[in-house]
Amino acid sequence: MDKDQFFKALAARTGYAGQEPPPPPRWEAPRELFFGEQERLEVFIRESEALGVSVSLVPHEQAAREAIGKLVASRGYTRVVTAPNAGGSIDRVDHDEFAAAQFGLCRADHAVAETGSIVLETGPHNPRCVSLLPPVAGFLVPRSKIVSRVGEVLTEVSAHRDDLTSCLNFISGPSKTADIEHNLCVGVHGPGEVHVWIIENL
Amino acid sequence: MAEHGHNRFEARVAKAVSDGFLSKALRRAQDTFGPKRAAVIESLPDWQGWRDHTAAVRKHTIAHLDHYLRQFIENVEARGARVYLAADAREAREYIVGLACEKGVRSIVKSKSMVTEEIHLNQALEQQGMEVVETDLGEYIIQLAKEPPSHIIAPAIHKTKEQVAEIFSALAGRKLSSQPEELTAFAREVLREKFLRADMGISGCNFGVASTGSLVLVSNEGNARLSTTLPRVHVAVMGMERLVPDLESLDPILTVLPRSATGQKATTYLTVLSGPRREGDKDGPEELHVVIVDNGRSGILGTAYQSVLQCIRCGACLNACPVYRQIGGHSYGSVYPGPIGAVLSPLLAGMEKHRALPFASSLCGACQEVCPARVPLTDLLVELRRDMVCRGMSTRRERLAFLGFGLLAKSPRLFGWALKGAYRALAPWAKNGRIERGPGPLSGWTQSRNFPQPPRESFRSWWAARKSGPEQGE
Ligand code: SF4
């Protein structure tokens, strides 16, 4: 189709032809939705657990590594993928290899208390497939990165929109479906099991 | 394509209401979604405010759609993606089929998208010998069953687990149990292989962000992430009205959408894609194509129906609709069922084709009351009816019903009597306010559902009495 023609016709229909619109409407979310530091942590844990996520609070990163080591050993995992931002190194992503992995670990860039969400700005330091292909996903969450609401993450990401990642992900609990007679089943396409280690001193 | 005249509509309805399982499934769907939605809304401070803000953002975007669409296209292109603006379904189909041929595509994975249903994309690709696999579990089930979706959020709600087991067993070549967990695990295994081998991923787009050129996708299963990450080419197909000005504007929409759709505070995955794989990225598609579909939408702009474009496709109006509860999604004979479908389908595909749909509503207002984007669905239905009657498109029966209703409505006294008369006339059949087996003309209706006993005090007399009292908020 002829784009210019199309836009001319469209502008005639909206009745604002060629005019810059006023700024988009903004609204302050109710104050009750913003939590203090301690409450943010508590709400994040509560909401994550409600989604079926296993949450541990650890004093520092070393403690998280030890806990993860124990989990991997106790489950007998031999194929683990770790994102560079969680201390691993990945040269290239082979889809089949990642799909055969048993556990994927990466670091969250933000977390949202209200919805129990992990936020990943995926990229070279955290490829998309780490948190997508293995059936069990693990996330390191620095305590200071927990905010109250999704809107806060959007505002922050928007402020740095010149270096916006090609893929921003909010992940809230395990992959799930209720498509068969409304029965909740987890792990349909993404990871069916999610572990979170909140690092208190970060 | 099936014929969409009134008689066909009635035939589809008759088939639907005589299907025992369907009736049960529809009731269960509404009785599951409804209370879940109510509970999660109850716990959110200022629900009405969130709705207002969602509606304001959508209204603003639609009012300046030419501006935001231009900005969106520029920014998508600046991120290294290709944009194609399709005037109608045919153009969109031909572009995508041409692209797939050019790229030597043999297999395609799709994540749930209503607009690709609207443009009948799958058939066109399959005709070229390409394999097209729907990957949302519900969509996959109905694709194997060769049926269209019956609900915009839960496409396979009309299928029993035994039916699903039968379909999957045929595919597996062995007998699967009807345990939903086992069936889900089987689908994961089959579809994972498809994801890993596909050359192209086709997704919808819940929202496009004008200021950043980003595509926003929500899903619970993770299939949208897989379809947009693994194949080397990603094609996103979107209706041209599905924009927001900027990332901040997503806040209210993402707050109301999952709550309204499934009673969740957030869907499992919310993905914001900005361009294809970048320099240094180790995964993600090499190419991104964004196909923006008009297909009748610009014709709605600037008319009395403009507000229908505010819709965020949450499906809440389906879950609240007493007519959808009885007749199910297929009865509508259109891609978009329920109250939103009854308004949107005649506007997109032509009033002639869907002339029965605006009449498939009792105008009870339940849809309008739940709509998080404040689409005035009931008003739009009434407007459509008026429009159709003016164009001489309503059937004799509808006109007669209207004439009767019109006469009654014109005389408030007569109307009041008619309502009171209904209460008295039906009282002998009523039990606890429901009429389980109605007399004469009602028996057809009550064979498959209860008819609410007309209230002793009609809405009109209640309203008259109430008006003299203090004003109440919503
Ligand atoms: S019309 Fe409103 S309630 Fe219905 S799908 Fe659209 S946004 Fe949801």
Tab-separated table of N, CA and C and ligand atoms in Angstrom, chain B residues 152 257 260 308 310-318 339-340 367-368 370-375 377, ligand 1:
chain	number	residue	atom	x	y	z
B	152	ILE	N	-11.146	-16.205	23.447
B	152	ILE	CA	-9.907	-15.543	23.051
B	152	ILE	C	-8.763	-15.768	24.038
B	257	LEU	N	-4.736	-5.931	32.724
B	257	LEU	CA	-4.912	-7.014	31.738
B	257	LEU	C	-4.908	-8.423	32.339
B	260	SER	N	-7.895	-9.019	34.657
B	260	SER	CA	-9.172	-9.156	33.960
B	260	SER	C	-9.250	-10.453	33.174
B	308	VAL	N	-14.333	1.186	20.261
B	308	VAL	CA	-14.094	-0.256	20.292
B	308	VAL	C	-12.601	-0.540	20.117
B	310	GLN	N	-10.304	0.749	21.704
B	310	GLN	CA	-9.647	0.802	23.008
B	310	GLN	C	-9.401	-0.588	23.597
B	311	CYS	N	-10.095	-1.581	23.057
B	311	CYS	CA	-10.059	-2.943	23.616
B	311	CYS	C	-8.625	-3.450	23.770
B	312	ILE	N	-8.343	-4.117	24.903
B	312	ILE	CA	-7.029	-4.718	25.106
B	312	ILE	C	-7.098	-6.253	25.055
B	313	ARG	N	-8.205	-6.792	24.539
B	313	ARG	CA	-8.372	-8.232	24.303
B	313	ARG	C	-8.122	-9.080	25.552
B	314	CYS	N	-8.787	-8.715	26.644
B	314	CYS	CA	-8.578	-9.469	27.875
B	314	CYS	C	-9.548	-10.627	27.995
B	315	GLY	N	-10.673	-10.549	27.301
B	315	GLY	CA	-11.645	-11.641	27.367
B	315	GLY	C	-12.603	-11.558	28.543
B	316	ALA	N	-12.474	-10.540	29.388
B	316	ALA	CA	-13.351	-10.450	30.563
B	316	ALA	C	-14.816	-10.333	30.164
B	317	CYS	N	-15.085	-9.668	29.039
B	317	CYS	CA	-16.487	-9.502	28.634
B	317	CYS	C	-17.104	-10.842	28.233
B	318	LEU	N	-16.286	-11.756	27.712
B	318	LEU	CA	-16.804	-13.094	27.395
B	318	LEU	C	-17.189	-13.812	28.686
B	339	PRO	N	-19.146	-10.496	23.646
B	339	PRO	CA	-19.572	-9.107	23.427
B	339	PRO	C	-18.612	-8.311	22.542
B	340	ILE	N	-17.306	-8.472	22.768
B	340	ILE	CA	-16.367	-7.712	21.927
B	340	ILE	C	-16.497	-8.167	20.469
B	367	CYS	N	-20.978	-6.860	30.401
B	367	CYS	CA	-19.695	-6.746	29.696
B	367	CYS	C	-19.059	-5.381	29.929
B	368	GLN	N	-19.892	-4.383	29.785
B	368	GLN	CA	-19.424	-3.008	29.929
B	368	GLN	C	-18.908	-2.759	31.347
B	370	VAL	N	-17.471	-4.915	33.368
B	370	VAL	CA	-16.179	-5.523	33.694
B	370	VAL	C	-15.046	-4.992	32.824
B	371	CYS	N	-15.354	-4.409	31.692
B	371	CYS	CA	-14.301	-4.046	30.733
B	371	CYS	C	-13.251	-3.117	31.354
B	372	PRO	N	-11.989	-3.570	31.407
B	372	PRO	CA	-10.953	-2.768	32.058
B	372	PRO	C	-10.554	-1.549	31.229
B	373	ALA	N	-10.909	-1.560	29.940
B	373	ALA	CA	-10.546	-0.425	29.082
B	373	ALA	C	-11.747	0.489	28.865
B	374	ARG	N	-12.793	0.214	29.602
B	374	ARG	CA	-14.034	0.983	29.514
B	374	ARG	C	-14.542	1.137	28.079
B	375	VAL	N	-14.537	0.051	27.343
B	375	VAL	CA	-15.180	0.053	26.029
B	375	VAL	C	-16.688	0.026	26.296
B	377	LEU	N	-19.426	-1.267	25.526
B	377	LEU	CA	-19.918	-2.334	24.651
B	377	LEU	C	-21.423	-2.272	24.417
C	1	SF4	S1	-13.962	-5.227	25.208
C	1	SF4	FE1	-13.099	-4.840	27.210
C	1	SF4	S2	-13.599	-6.679	28.396
C	1	SF4	FE2	-13.898	-7.225	26.228
C	1	SF4	S3	-11.928	-8.098	25.579
C	1	SF4	FE3	-11.857	-5.902	25.106
C	1	SF4	S4	-10.886	-4.959	26.890
C	1	SF4	FE4	-11.562	-6.994	27.536
